[in-house]
PDB file of C-alpha atoms in Angstrom:
ATOM      1  CA  ASN A   1      91.650 -14.880 217.308  1.00 41.00           C
ATOM      2  CA  PHE A   2      90.340 -17.159 214.564  1.00 45.00           C
ATOM      3  CA  MET A   3      87.398 -18.413 216.561  1.00 48.00           C
ATOM      4  CA  ALA A   4      86.211 -14.886 217.351  1.00 46.00           C
ATOM      5  CA  GLY A   5      86.506 -13.903 213.712  1.00 47.00           C
ATOM      6  CA  GLU A   6      89.448 -11.572 214.204  1.00 52.00           C
ATOM      7  CA  GLY A   7      92.744 -11.597 212.309  1.00 59.00           C
ATOM      8  CA  ILE A   8      92.865 -13.743 209.186  1.00 66.00           C
ATOM      9  CA  THR A   9      89.545 -14.454 207.512  1.00 79.00           C
ATOM     10  CA  PHE A  10      88.790 -16.997 204.822  1.00 86.00           C
ATOM     11  CA  ALA A  11      87.320 -16.324 201.397  1.00 86.00           C
ATOM     12  CA  ARG A  12      85.168 -19.434 201.736  1.00 91.00           C
ATOM     13  CA  ASN A  13      82.806 -20.068 204.649  1.00 91.00           C
ATOM     14  CA  GLU A  14      79.244 -21.180 205.383  1.00 91.00           C
ATOM     15  CA  ASP A  15      77.895 -18.181 203.456  1.00 91.00           C
ATOM     16  CA  LYS A  16      80.144 -18.835 200.439  1.00 93.00           C
ATOM     17  CA  PRO A  17      81.044 -22.535 200.498  1.00 93.00           C
ATOM     18  CA  LEU A  18      83.557 -24.286 198.278  1.00 94.00           C
ATOM     19  CA  ALA A  19      82.008 -25.256 194.955  1.00 92.00           C
ATOM     20  CA  CYS A  20      82.889 -28.949 194.917  1.00 94.00           C
ATOM     21  CA  ASP A  21      81.210 -32.312 195.282  1.00 96.00           C
ATOM     22  CA  VAL A  22      84.371 -33.983 196.592  1.00 97.00           C
ATOM     23  CA  LEU A  23      87.270 -32.314 198.407  1.00 97.00           C
ATOM     24  CA  ILE A  24      90.521 -34.277 198.833  1.00 98.00           C
ATOM     25  CA  VAL A  25      93.002 -33.014 201.429  1.00 97.00           C
ATOM     26  CA  ASP A  26      96.525 -34.460 201.342  1.00 94.00           C
ATOM     27  CA  GLU A  27      99.025 -34.383 204.248  1.00 93.00           C
ATOM     28  CA  ALA A  28      96.057 -34.239 206.621  1.00 95.00           C
ATOM     29  CA  SER A  29      98.203 -34.822 209.720  1.00 94.00           C
ATOM     30  CA  MET A  30      99.400 -31.216 209.352  1.00 93.00           C
ATOM     31  CA  ILE A  31      95.916 -29.711 209.822  1.00 94.00           C
ATOM     32  CA  ASP A  32      95.296 -28.213 213.255  1.00 94.00           C
ATOM     33  CA  ILE A  33      91.882 -28.034 214.897  1.00 94.00           C
ATOM     34  CA  ILE A  34      91.310 -24.361 214.063  1.00 93.00           C
ATOM     35  CA  LEU A  35      92.030 -24.731 210.362  1.00 93.00           C
ATOM     36  CA  PHE A  36      89.914 -27.893 210.235  1.00 95.00           C
ATOM     37  CA  HIS A  37      87.049 -26.013 211.880  1.00 94.00           C
ATOM     38  CA  HIS A  38      87.134 -23.382 209.138  1.00 94.00           C
ATOM     39  CA  LEU A  39      87.512 -26.009 206.422  1.00 96.00           C
ATOM     40  CA  LEU A  40      84.350 -27.781 207.566  1.00 95.00           C
ATOM     41  CA  LYS A  41      82.486 -24.482 207.701  1.00 94.00           C
ATOM     42  CA  ALA A  42      83.434 -23.900 204.055  1.00 95.00           C
ATOM     43  CA  LEU A  43      81.936 -27.229 202.907  1.00 96.00           C
ATOM     44  CA  SER A  44      78.299 -27.694 201.979  1.00 93.00           C
ATOM     45  CA  PHE A  45      76.390 -30.557 203.572  1.00 92.00           C
ATOM     46  CA  GLN A  46      76.262 -32.274 200.178  1.00 92.00           C
ATOM     47  CA  SER A  47      80.057 -32.354 199.772  1.00 95.00           C
ATOM     48  CA  ARG A  48      82.244 -35.365 200.477  1.00 96.00           C
ATOM     49  CA  LEU A  49      85.543 -34.849 202.325  1.00 97.00           C
ATOM     50  CA  ILE A  50      88.431 -37.303 201.852  1.00 98.00           C
ATOM     51  CA  LEU A  51      91.479 -36.916 204.098  1.00 97.00           C
ATOM     52  CA  ILE A  52      94.773 -38.514 203.072  1.00 96.00           C
ATOM     53  CA  GLY A  53      97.595 -38.587 205.581  1.00 94.00           C
ATOM     54  CA  ASP A  54      99.843 -40.510 207.916  1.00 94.00           C
ATOM     55  CA  GLN A  55      98.944 -40.329 211.592  1.00 93.00           C
ATOM     56  CA  ASP A  56     102.408 -41.603 212.529  1.00 93.00           C
ATOM     57  CA  GLN A  57     104.144 -38.505 211.194  1.00 93.00           C
ATOM     58  CA  LEU A  58     104.588 -35.335 213.225  1.00 91.00           C
ATOM     59  CA  PRO A  59     101.336 -33.738 214.400  1.00 89.00           C
ATOM     60  CA  SER A  60     100.268 -30.247 213.405  1.00 90.00           C
ATOM     61  CA  VAL A  61     102.225 -27.262 214.691  1.00 88.00           C
ATOM     62  CA  GLY A  62      98.969 -25.702 215.876  1.00 89.00           C
ATOM     63  CA  PRO A  63      96.607 -27.162 218.509  1.00 92.00           C
ATOM     64  CA  GLY A  64      94.866 -30.486 218.202  1.00 93.00           C
ATOM     65  CA  ASN A  65      95.653 -33.830 216.618  1.00 94.00           C
ATOM     66  CA  VAL A  66      92.872 -33.923 214.065  1.00 96.00           C
ATOM     67  CA  LEU A  67      93.781 -36.864 211.841  1.00 96.00           C
ATOM     68  CA  LYS A  68      94.747 -39.139 214.723  1.00 95.00           C
ATOM     69  CA  ASP A  69      91.581 -38.251 216.639  1.00 95.00           C
ATOM     70  CA  LEU A  70      89.341 -38.867 213.629  1.00 96.00           C
ATOM     71  CA  ILE A  71      90.889 -42.307 213.138  1.00 95.00           C
ATOM     72  CA  ALA A  72      90.762 -43.144 216.863  1.00 94.00           C
ATOM     73  CA  SER A  73      87.092 -42.180 217.123  1.00 94.00           C
ATOM     74  CA  ASP A  74      86.035 -45.190 215.012  1.00 92.00           C
ATOM     75  CA  TYR A  75      83.228 -42.908 213.867  1.00 92.00           C
ATOM     76  CA  LEU A  76      84.345 -42.450 210.264  1.00 93.00           C
ATOM     77  CA  PRO A  77      85.244 -44.991 207.568  1.00 95.00           C
ATOM     78  CA  VAL A  78      89.030 -45.448 207.514  1.00 96.00           C
ATOM     79  CA  VAL A  79      91.239 -47.275 205.007  1.00 96.00           C
ATOM     80  CA  HIS A  80      94.797 -48.209 206.051  1.00 92.00           C
ATOM     81  CA  LEU A  81      97.203 -48.637 203.129  1.00 87.00           C
ATOM     82  CA  GLN A  82      99.818 -51.211 204.109  1.00 79.00           C
ATOM     83  CA  THR A  83     100.801 -53.043 200.916  1.00 77.00           C
ATOM     84  CA  ILE A  84     104.206 -52.208 199.427  1.00 70.00           C
ATOM     85  CA  PHE A  85     103.688 -52.317 195.665  1.00 69.00           C
ATOM     86  CA  ARG A  86     106.105 -53.902 193.214  1.00 53.00           C
ATOM     87  CA  GLN A  87     107.965 -50.722 192.270  1.00 53.00           C
ATOM     88  CA  ALA A  88     108.830 -50.123 195.934  1.00 68.00           C
ATOM     89  CA  GLU A  89     109.434 -53.689 197.099  1.00 68.00           C
ATOM     90  CA  GLU A  90     113.206 -53.375 196.804  1.00 79.00           C
ATOM     91  CA  SER A  91     113.382 -49.863 198.247  1.00 88.00           C
ATOM     92  CA  LEU A  92     115.104 -49.734 201.615  1.00 93.00           C
ATOM     93  CA  ILE A  93     113.538 -46.312 202.155  1.00 94.00           C
ATOM     94  CA  VAL A  94     110.084 -47.900 202.169  1.00 91.00           C
ATOM     95  CA  GLN A  95     111.148 -50.992 204.125  1.00 91.00           C
ATOM     96  CA  ASN A  96     113.010 -48.984 206.754  1.00 95.00           C
ATOM     97  CA  ALA A  97     110.203 -46.477 207.119  1.00 94.00           C
ATOM     98  CA  HIS A  98     107.923 -49.401 208.030  1.00 92.00           C
ATOM     99  CA  ARG A  99     110.532 -50.903 210.368  1.00 95.00           C
ATOM    100  CA  ILE A 100     111.169 -47.639 212.204  1.00 96.00           C
ATOM    101  CA  ASN A 101     107.449 -47.029 212.531  1.00 95.00           C
ATOM    102  CA  GLN A 102     107.215 -50.424 214.243  1.00 94.00           C
ATOM    103  CA  GLY A 103     110.127 -49.673 216.596  1.00 96.00           C
ATOM    104  CA  GLN A 104     112.700 -51.782 214.723  1.00 97.00           C
ATOM    105  CA  MET A 105     116.179 -50.686 213.696  1.00 97.00           C
ATOM    106  CA  PRO A 106     116.587 -49.999 209.964  1.00 97.00           C
ATOM    107  CA  ILE A 107     118.269 -52.471 207.624  1.00 94.00           C
ATOM    108  CA  ILE A 108     121.685 -51.262 206.493  1.00 91.00           C
ATOM    109  CA  ASP A 109     122.722 -52.973 203.267  1.00 85.00           C
ATOM    110  CA  ASP A 110     125.507 -51.361 201.246  1.00 77.00           C
ATOM    111  CA  ASN A 111     124.434 -53.410 198.231  1.00 78.00           C
ATOM    112  CA  LYS A 112     121.237 -51.359 198.109  1.00 80.00           C
ATOM    113  CA  ARG A 113     121.477 -47.931 196.566  1.00 86.00           C
ATOM    114  CA  ASP A 114     118.856 -45.823 198.315  1.00 93.00           C
ATOM    115  CA  PHE A 115     119.444 -45.960 202.092  1.00 96.00           C
ATOM    116  CA  PHE A 116     122.758 -45.478 203.907  1.00 96.00           C
ATOM    117  CA  PHE A 117     123.949 -44.984 207.474  1.00 97.00           C
ATOM    118  CA  MET A 118     127.355 -43.301 207.816  1.00 97.00           C
ATOM    119  CA  GLU A 119     128.687 -43.507 211.358  1.00 97.00           C
ATOM    120  CA  LYS A 120     130.206 -40.367 212.865  1.00 97.00           C
ATOM    121  CA  ASP A 121     130.221 -39.837 216.625  1.00 96.00           C
ATOM    122  CA  ASP A 122     132.078 -36.523 216.634  1.00 97.00           C
ATOM    123  CA  PRO A 123     129.747 -33.548 215.917  1.00 96.00           C
ATOM    124  CA  MET A 124     132.322 -31.572 213.926  1.00 97.00           C
ATOM    125  CA  GLU A 125     133.228 -34.586 211.789  1.00 97.00           C
ATOM    126  CA  ALA A 126     129.537 -35.289 211.241  1.00 98.00           C
ATOM    127  CA  ALA A 127     128.920 -31.682 210.179  1.00 98.00           C
ATOM    128  CA  GLN A 128     131.812 -31.846 207.713  1.00 98.00           C
ATOM    129  CA  LEU A 129     130.533 -35.104 206.226  1.00 98.00           C
ATOM    130  CA  VAL A 130     126.994 -33.728 205.909  1.00 98.00           C
ATOM    131  CA  THR A 131     128.382 -30.691 204.092  1.00 97.00           C
ATOM    132  CA  ASP A 132     130.454 -32.842 201.717  1.00 97.00           C
ATOM    133  CA  LEU A 133     127.521 -35.137 200.971  1.00 97.00           C
ATOM    134  CA  ALA A 134     125.000 -32.377 200.323  1.00 96.00           C
ATOM    135  CA  ALA A 135     127.317 -30.101 198.366  1.00 95.00           C
ATOM    136  CA  GLN A 136     129.054 -32.553 196.073  1.00 93.00           C
ATOM    137  CA  ARG A 137     129.040 -36.294 196.701  1.00 95.00           C
ATOM    138  CA  LEU A 138     125.301 -36.970 196.492  1.00 94.00           C
ATOM    139  CA  PRO A 139     124.583 -34.625 193.561  1.00 93.00           C
ATOM    140  CA  ALA A 140     127.386 -36.424 191.685  1.00 91.00           C
ATOM    141  CA  PHE A 141     125.870 -39.782 192.669  1.00 91.00           C
ATOM    142  CA  LEU A 142     122.510 -38.609 191.255  1.00 90.00           C
ATOM    143  CA  ASN A 143     124.102 -37.002 188.170  1.00 90.00           C
ATOM    144  CA  LEU A 144     123.054 -33.509 189.256  1.00 87.00           C
ATOM    145  CA  ALA A 145     124.904 -30.213 189.560  1.00 84.00           C
ATOM    146  CA  ASP A 146     126.602 -29.437 192.899  1.00 78.00           C
ATOM    147  CA  GLY A 147     124.032 -28.797 195.619  1.00 81.00           C
ATOM    148  CA  GLU A 148     121.016 -29.710 193.485  1.00 85.00           C
ATOM    149  CA  GLY A 149     118.419 -32.291 194.444  1.00 91.00           C
ATOM    150  CA  VAL A 150     119.698 -32.744 198.007  1.00 96.00           C
ATOM    151  CA  GLN A 151     118.061 -31.382 201.143  1.00 97.00           C
ATOM    152  CA  VAL A 152     119.637 -31.507 204.597  1.00 98.00           C
ATOM    153  CA  ILE A 153     116.983 -31.988 207.281  1.00 98.00           C
ATOM    154  CA  THR A 154     117.950 -31.972 210.934  1.00 97.00           C
ATOM    155  CA  PRO A 155     116.131 -32.314 214.281  1.00 96.00           C
ATOM    156  CA  MET A 156     117.028 -28.877 215.709  1.00 94.00           C
ATOM    157  CA  ARG A 157     118.258 -25.401 214.842  1.00 92.00           C
ATOM    158  CA  LYS A 158     121.151 -25.189 217.313  1.00 93.00           C
ATOM    159  CA  GLY A 159     124.443 -27.045 217.625  1.00 93.00           C
ATOM    160  CA  SER A 160     127.119 -28.001 215.127  1.00 94.00           C
ATOM    161  CA  ILE A 161     124.675 -30.231 213.216  1.00 95.00           C
ATOM    162  CA  GLY A 162     121.765 -27.831 213.631  1.00 96.00           C
ATOM    163  CA  VAL A 163     120.128 -25.741 210.925  1.00 97.00           C
ATOM    164  CA  ASP A 164     122.001 -22.514 211.668  1.00 96.00           C
ATOM    165  CA  SER A 165     125.542 -23.943 211.587  1.00 97.00           C
ATOM    166  CA  LEU A 166     124.914 -26.197 208.599  1.00 98.00           C
ATOM    167  CA  ASN A 167     123.394 -23.346 206.588  1.00 97.00           C
ATOM    168  CA  ILE A 168     126.533 -21.275 207.101  1.00 96.00           C
ATOM    169  CA  ALA A 169     128.788 -24.199 206.142  1.00 97.00           C
ATOM    170  CA  LEU A 170     126.762 -25.078 203.048  1.00 97.00           C
ATOM    171  CA  GLN A 171     126.481 -21.452 201.968  1.00 97.00           C
ATOM    172  CA  GLU A 172     130.259 -21.075 202.188  1.00 95.00           C
ATOM    173  CA  ARG A 173     130.662 -24.251 200.141  1.00 95.00           C
ATOM    174  CA  LEU A 174     128.005 -23.712 197.472  1.00 95.00           C
ATOM    175  CA  ASN A 175     127.712 -19.931 197.223  1.00 94.00           C
ATOM    176  CA  PRO A 176     130.783 -18.358 198.870  1.00 92.00           C
ATOM    177  CA  ARG A 177     130.895 -14.645 199.659  1.00 87.00           C
ATOM    178  CA  ASN A 178     133.469 -12.401 198.040  1.00 85.00           C
ATOM    179  CA  LYS A 179     134.019  -8.663 197.715  1.00 80.00           C
ATOM    180  CA  ASP A 180     132.735  -8.602 194.137  1.00 83.00           C
ATOM    181  CA  LYS A 181     129.474 -10.385 194.952  1.00 88.00           C
ATOM    182  CA  PRO A 182     126.613  -8.107 196.109  1.00 91.00           C
ATOM    183  CA  ALA A 183     125.024  -9.195 199.371  1.00 92.00           C
ATOM    184  CA  ILE A 184     122.383  -7.963 201.792  1.00 93.00           C
ATOM    185  CA  THR A 185     122.678  -8.746 205.499  1.00 90.00           C
ATOM    186  CA  LYS A 186     119.567  -8.974 207.660  1.00 86.00           C
ATOM    187  CA  THR A 187     119.420 -10.248 211.256  1.00 82.00           C
ATOM    188  CA  GLY A 188     122.950 -11.585 210.920  1.00 86.00           C
ATOM    189  CA  VAL A 189     122.249 -13.572 207.740  1.00 90.00           C
ATOM    190  CA  SER A 190     123.913 -12.679 204.447  1.00 92.00           C
ATOM    191  CA  PHE A 191     121.801 -13.090 201.308  1.00 95.00           C
ATOM    192  CA  SER A 192     123.301 -13.153 197.824  1.00 95.00           C
ATOM    193  CA  ALA A 193     122.236 -14.213 194.329  1.00 95.00           C
ATOM    194  CA  GLY A 194     122.265 -18.001 194.129  1.00 95.00           C
ATOM    195  CA  ASP A 195     121.344 -18.594 197.769  1.00 96.00           C
ATOM    196  CA  LYS A 196     118.685 -21.188 198.552  1.00 97.00           C
ATOM    197  CA  VAL A 197     116.032 -19.607 200.792  1.00 97.00           C
ATOM    198  CA  MET A 198     112.734 -20.455 202.444  1.00 96.00           C
ATOM    199  CA  GLN A 199     109.679 -18.341 203.209  1.00 95.00           C
ATOM    200  CA  ILE A 200     108.794 -18.774 206.898  1.00 92.00           C
ATOM    201  CA  ARG A 201     105.455 -16.945 207.061  1.00 91.00           C
ATOM    202  CA  ASN A 202     102.354 -16.963 204.916  1.00 88.00           C
ATOM    203  CA  ASN A 203     102.321 -13.876 202.694  1.00 90.00           C
ATOM    204  CA  TYR A 204      98.982 -13.744 200.937  1.00 85.00           C
ATOM    205  CA  ASP A 205      99.828 -10.539 199.081  1.00 88.00           C
ATOM    206  CA  LYS A 206     102.790 -12.229 197.397  1.00 90.00           C
ATOM    207  CA  GLY A 207     101.105 -15.614 197.085  1.00 89.00           C
ATOM    208  CA  ILE A 208     104.020 -17.253 198.921  1.00 91.00           C
ATOM    209  CA  PHE A 209     103.526 -19.461 201.941  1.00 89.00           C
ATOM    210  CA  ASN A 210     105.302 -20.843 204.977  1.00 89.00           C
ATOM    211  CA  GLY A 211     107.759 -23.542 203.863  1.00 90.00           C
ATOM    212  CA  ASP A 212     108.051 -22.499 200.206  1.00 93.00           C
ATOM    213  CA  ILE A 213     111.660 -22.875 199.014  1.00 94.00           C
ATOM    214  CA  GLY A 214     113.224 -20.770 196.269  1.00 95.00           C
ATOM    215  CA  GLN A 215     116.472 -19.268 195.036  1.00 96.00           C
ATOM    216  CA  ILE A 216     117.627 -15.659 195.043  1.00 96.00           C
ATOM    217  CA  VAL A 217     118.159 -14.556 191.439  1.00 96.00           C
ATOM    218  CA  GLU A 218     118.820 -10.831 191.831  1.00 94.00           C
ATOM    219  CA  ILE A 219     120.188  -8.443 194.489  1.00 94.00           C
ATOM    220  CA  ASP A 220     119.832  -4.652 194.671  1.00 92.00           C
ATOM    221  CA  THR A 221     122.160  -3.511 197.454  1.00 88.00           C
ATOM    222  CA  GLU A 222     121.383   0.194 196.997  1.00 88.00           C
ATOM    223  CA  ASN A 223     117.721  -0.283 197.887  1.00 88.00           C
ATOM    224  CA  ASN A 224     118.149  -3.450 199.979  1.00 88.00           C
ATOM    225  CA  GLN A 225     115.871  -5.412 197.679  1.00 92.00           C
ATOM    226  CA  LEU A 226     116.089  -8.869 196.187  1.00 95.00           C
ATOM    227  CA  ILE A 227     114.123 -11.167 193.894  1.00 96.00           C
ATOM    228  CA  VAL A 228     113.466 -14.838 194.650  1.00 97.00           C
ATOM    229  CA  GLU A 229     112.440 -17.450 192.102  1.00 96.00           C
ATOM    230  CA  PHE A 230     109.923 -19.993 193.368  1.00 94.00           C
ATOM    231  CA  GLN A 231     108.682 -22.989 191.395  1.00 88.00           C
ATOM    232  CA  ASP A 232     105.479 -24.948 191.832  1.00 81.00           C
ATOM    233  CA  GLY A 233     103.148 -27.046 189.727  1.00 76.00           C
ATOM    234  CA  GLU A 234     102.047 -23.961 187.830  1.00 81.00           C
ATOM    235  CA  GLY A 235     105.549 -22.869 186.842  1.00 86.00           C
ATOM    236  CA  ARG A 236     108.111 -20.264 187.914  1.00 90.00           C
ATOM    237  CA  HIS A 237     107.290 -17.193 189.997  1.00 90.00           C
ATOM    238  CA  PHE A 238     109.611 -14.246 190.569  1.00 95.00           C
ATOM    239  CA  VAL A 239     108.830 -12.550 193.873  1.00 95.00           C
ATOM    240  CA  PRO A 240     110.340  -9.195 194.934  1.00 95.00           C
ATOM    241  CA  TYR A 241     111.313  -8.596 198.572  1.00 95.00           C
ATOM    242  CA  GLU A 242     111.747  -5.177 200.131  1.00 92.00           C
ATOM    243  CA  GLU A 243     114.018  -4.686 203.136  1.00 88.00           C
ATOM    244  CA  SER A 244     110.993  -4.870 205.445  1.00 89.00           C
ATOM    245  CA  ASP A 245     110.124  -8.319 204.026  1.00 91.00           C
ATOM    246  CA  LEU A 246     113.508  -9.925 204.588  1.00 92.00           C
ATOM    247  CA  ASP A 247     112.655 -11.213 208.053  1.00 91.00           C
ATOM    248  CA  GLU A 248     110.303 -13.609 206.245  1.00 93.00           C
ATOM    249  CA  LEU A 249     113.266 -15.306 204.523  1.00 95.00           C
ATOM    250  CA  VAL A 250     115.870 -17.719 205.903  1.00 95.00           C
ATOM    251  CA  LEU A 251     118.605 -19.776 204.280  1.00 97.00           C
ATOM    252  CA  SER A 252     117.354 -23.259 203.439  1.00 97.00           C
ATOM    253  CA  TYR A 253     120.394 -25.333 202.511  1.00 98.00           C
ATOM    254  CA  ALA A 254     119.438 -27.059 205.778  1.00 98.00           C
ATOM    255  CA  ILE A 255     115.986 -27.021 207.387  1.00 98.00           C
ATOM    256  CA  THR A 256     114.355 -28.714 210.367  1.00 97.00           C
ATOM    257  CA  ILE A 257     112.501 -31.978 209.878  1.00 96.00           C
ATOM    258  CA  HIS A 258     109.372 -30.178 211.076  1.00 94.00           C
ATOM    259  CA  LYS A 259     109.708 -27.678 208.223  1.00 94.00           C
ATOM    260  CA  SER A 260     110.254 -30.482 205.712  1.00 95.00           C
ATOM    261  CA  GLN A 261     106.965 -32.207 206.499  1.00 92.00           C
ATOM    262  CA  GLY A 262     104.650 -32.154 203.511  1.00 88.00           C
ATOM    263  CA  SER A 263     107.553 -31.923 201.050  1.00 91.00           C
ATOM    264  CA  GLU A 264     109.750 -34.500 199.355  1.00 91.00           C
ATOM    265  CA  TYR A 265     113.171 -34.323 197.739  1.00 93.00           C
ATOM    266  CA  PRO A 266     115.259 -36.553 195.454  1.00 94.00           C
ATOM    267  CA  ALA A 267     117.728 -37.075 198.323  1.00 96.00           C
ATOM    268  CA  VAL A 268     117.825 -36.163 202.000  1.00 98.00           C
ATOM    269  CA  VAL A 269     120.712 -36.113 204.464  1.00 98.00           C
ATOM    270  CA  ILE A 270     119.736 -36.467 208.130  1.00 98.00           C
ATOM    271  CA  PRO A 271     122.345 -35.735 210.832  1.00 98.00           C
ATOM    272  CA  LEU A 272     121.534 -37.678 213.988  1.00 98.00           C
ATOM    273  CA  LEU A 273     123.592 -37.251 217.167  1.00 97.00           C
ATOM    274  CA  THR A 274     122.872 -37.392 220.880  1.00 95.00           C
ATOM    275  CA  GLN A 275     123.401 -33.618 221.224  1.00 92.00           C
ATOM    276  CA  HIS A 276     119.822 -33.432 219.903  1.00 93.00           C
ATOM    277  CA  ALA A 277     118.630 -36.084 222.380  1.00 92.00           C
ATOM    278  CA  ILE A 278     115.544 -34.113 223.388  1.00 91.00           C
ATOM    279  CA  MET A 279     114.241 -34.356 219.811  1.00 93.00           C
ATOM    280  CA  LEU A 280     115.196 -37.956 219.045  1.00 96.00           C
ATOM    281  CA  GLN A 281     111.760 -39.486 218.647  1.00 96.00           C
ATOM    282  CA  ARG A 282     110.397 -42.198 216.404  1.00 96.00           C
ATOM    283  CA  ASN A 283     107.851 -40.022 214.617  1.00 95.00           C
ATOM    284  CA  LEU A 284     110.497 -37.372 213.888  1.00 96.00           C
ATOM    285  CA  LEU A 285     112.870 -39.919 212.314  1.00 98.00           C
ATOM    286  CA  TYR A 286     110.017 -41.588 210.442  1.00 97.00           C
ATOM    287  CA  THR A 287     108.907 -38.238 209.034  1.00 96.00           C
ATOM    288  CA  GLY A 288     112.462 -37.378 207.999  1.00 97.00           C
ATOM    289  CA  ILE A 289     113.130 -40.664 206.214  1.00 96.00           C
ATOM    290  CA  THR A 290     109.903 -40.477 204.234  1.00 94.00           C
ATOM    291  CA  ARG A 291     110.956 -37.114 202.745  1.00 95.00           C
ATOM    292  CA  GLY A 292     113.489 -38.845 200.462  1.00 95.00           C
ATOM    293  CA  LYS A 293     112.238 -40.113 197.091  1.00 92.00           C
ATOM    294  CA  GLU A 294     115.415 -41.713 195.733  1.00 93.00           C
ATOM    295  CA  LEU A 295     118.039 -41.607 198.472  1.00 95.00           C
ATOM    296  CA  VAL A 296     118.269 -41.248 202.258  1.00 97.00           C
ATOM    297  CA  VAL A 297     121.564 -40.877 204.123  1.00 98.00           C
ATOM    298  CA  ILE A 298     121.718 -40.768 207.927  1.00 98.00           C
ATOM    299  CA  VAL A 299     124.954 -39.369 209.359  1.00 98.00           C
ATOM    300  CA  GLY A 300     125.597 -39.822 213.055  1.00 97.00           C
ATOM    301  CA  SER A 301     125.939 -42.256 215.919  1.00 97.00           C
ATOM    302  CA  LYS A 302     124.335 -45.663 216.323  1.00 97.00           C
ATOM    303  CA  ARG A 303     123.304 -44.652 219.831  1.00 97.00           C
ATOM    304  CA  ALA A 304     121.366 -41.647 218.528  1.00 98.00           C
ATOM    305  CA  LEU A 305     119.705 -43.792 215.870  1.00 98.00           C
ATOM    306  CA  TYR A 306     118.743 -46.374 218.497  1.00 98.00           C
ATOM    307  CA  MET A 307     117.365 -43.654 220.786  1.00 97.00           C
ATOM    308  CA  ALA A 308     115.214 -42.219 218.001  1.00 97.00           C
ATOM    309  CA  VAL A 309     113.835 -45.608 216.946  1.00 98.00           C
ATOM    310  CA  ARG A 310     113.037 -46.716 220.495  1.00 96.00           C
ATOM    311  CA  ASN A 311     111.604 -43.450 221.784  1.00 95.00           C
ATOM    312  CA  ASN A 312     107.868 -43.446 221.164  1.00 92.00           C
ATOM    313  CA  ASP A 313     107.084 -41.237 224.167  1.00 86.00           C
ATOM    314  CA  ILE A 314     105.285 -38.546 222.215  1.00 82.00           C
ATOM    315  CA  ALA A 315     103.960 -35.562 224.144  1.00 79.00           C
ATOM    316  CA  ILE A 316     100.286 -36.141 224.895  1.00 83.00           C
ATOM    317  CA  ARG A 317      97.855 -33.652 223.398  1.00 85.00           C
ATOM    318  CA  TYR A 318      94.618 -33.342 225.346  1.00 87.00           C
ATOM    319  CA  THR A 319      92.166 -32.785 222.531  1.00 89.00           C
ATOM    320  CA  GLY A 320      88.792 -34.416 223.170  1.00 88.00           C
ATOM    321  CA  LEU A 321      87.760 -34.607 219.511  1.00 91.00           C
ATOM    322  CA  ALA A 322      87.653 -38.411 219.393  1.00 90.00           C
ATOM    323  CA  GLU A 323      85.566 -38.579 222.569  1.00 91.00           C
ATOM    324  CA  ARG A 324      83.098 -36.001 221.247  1.00 91.00           C
ATOM    325  CA  LEU A 325      82.625 -37.957 218.044  1.00 90.00           C
ATOM    326  CA  GLN A 326      82.156 -41.188 219.983  1.00 89.00           C
ATOM    327  CA  SER A 327      79.479 -39.602 222.167  1.00 86.00           C
TER     328      SER A 327
END
């Protein structure tokens, strides 16, 4: 219970505030109301807080809708950035992100080199195409090694174009199992050196956090241990995992769009079919498209794409923050 002071505590609070005059928080749409509460407690009254984010992306996993409520309150100064600068004027990724956010279908122009829609109505054919694109065709297009620089992001975990099935297919393609290759199996998932993995829980002892993506570099089958290499702005980190830690790791050749929020990749492949109809929403597609820096490829049916663009019926969150600020 965060509010009662139980469970996780924070090193900075009202008794030991952050030592800064200005604090800038990026990806502010991902902050839930509880974390924001503790962040404000850790700021002195003399500090200035600047939030940078996109209220049209997916809201926080936790309760609240902080960024959207702060903007809606009309209580704080807000700057909307709408100009597409020269270096992005020709980018279909940028243009289509704006179009989708306004409920318009994306422009498909094969003469452009950064945004493609590849029509596949059959789920198995779509899964095969996604695998081919991510494993070989797109890395070759970007002059990268097989599997590098490309992230598959999908609306759901289940189904033939879901995270679980695509991870198995991509693992078999990019890092196939064989009798001479050591592997550790945990909760039905086989891990081996070379596998792309993601941390799914914050681990403060290891300094690794939910959503961090790395690669297994070493396996010790006798002791059921492995080592994962993570990279961030400070360099490379080699993190050991005991058997008891392995439930914190999953394969990450494919991840959900929710998990991708806050990250960006040279290229993304987004499977989009009606079997994931419950998740086909405008803000989900918008979030997915804006993960790609150089290239976005949507694989699926035109009907599913239309459903996602048109569906702006986002689940209402009853928060009250905007009303409290207004009063």
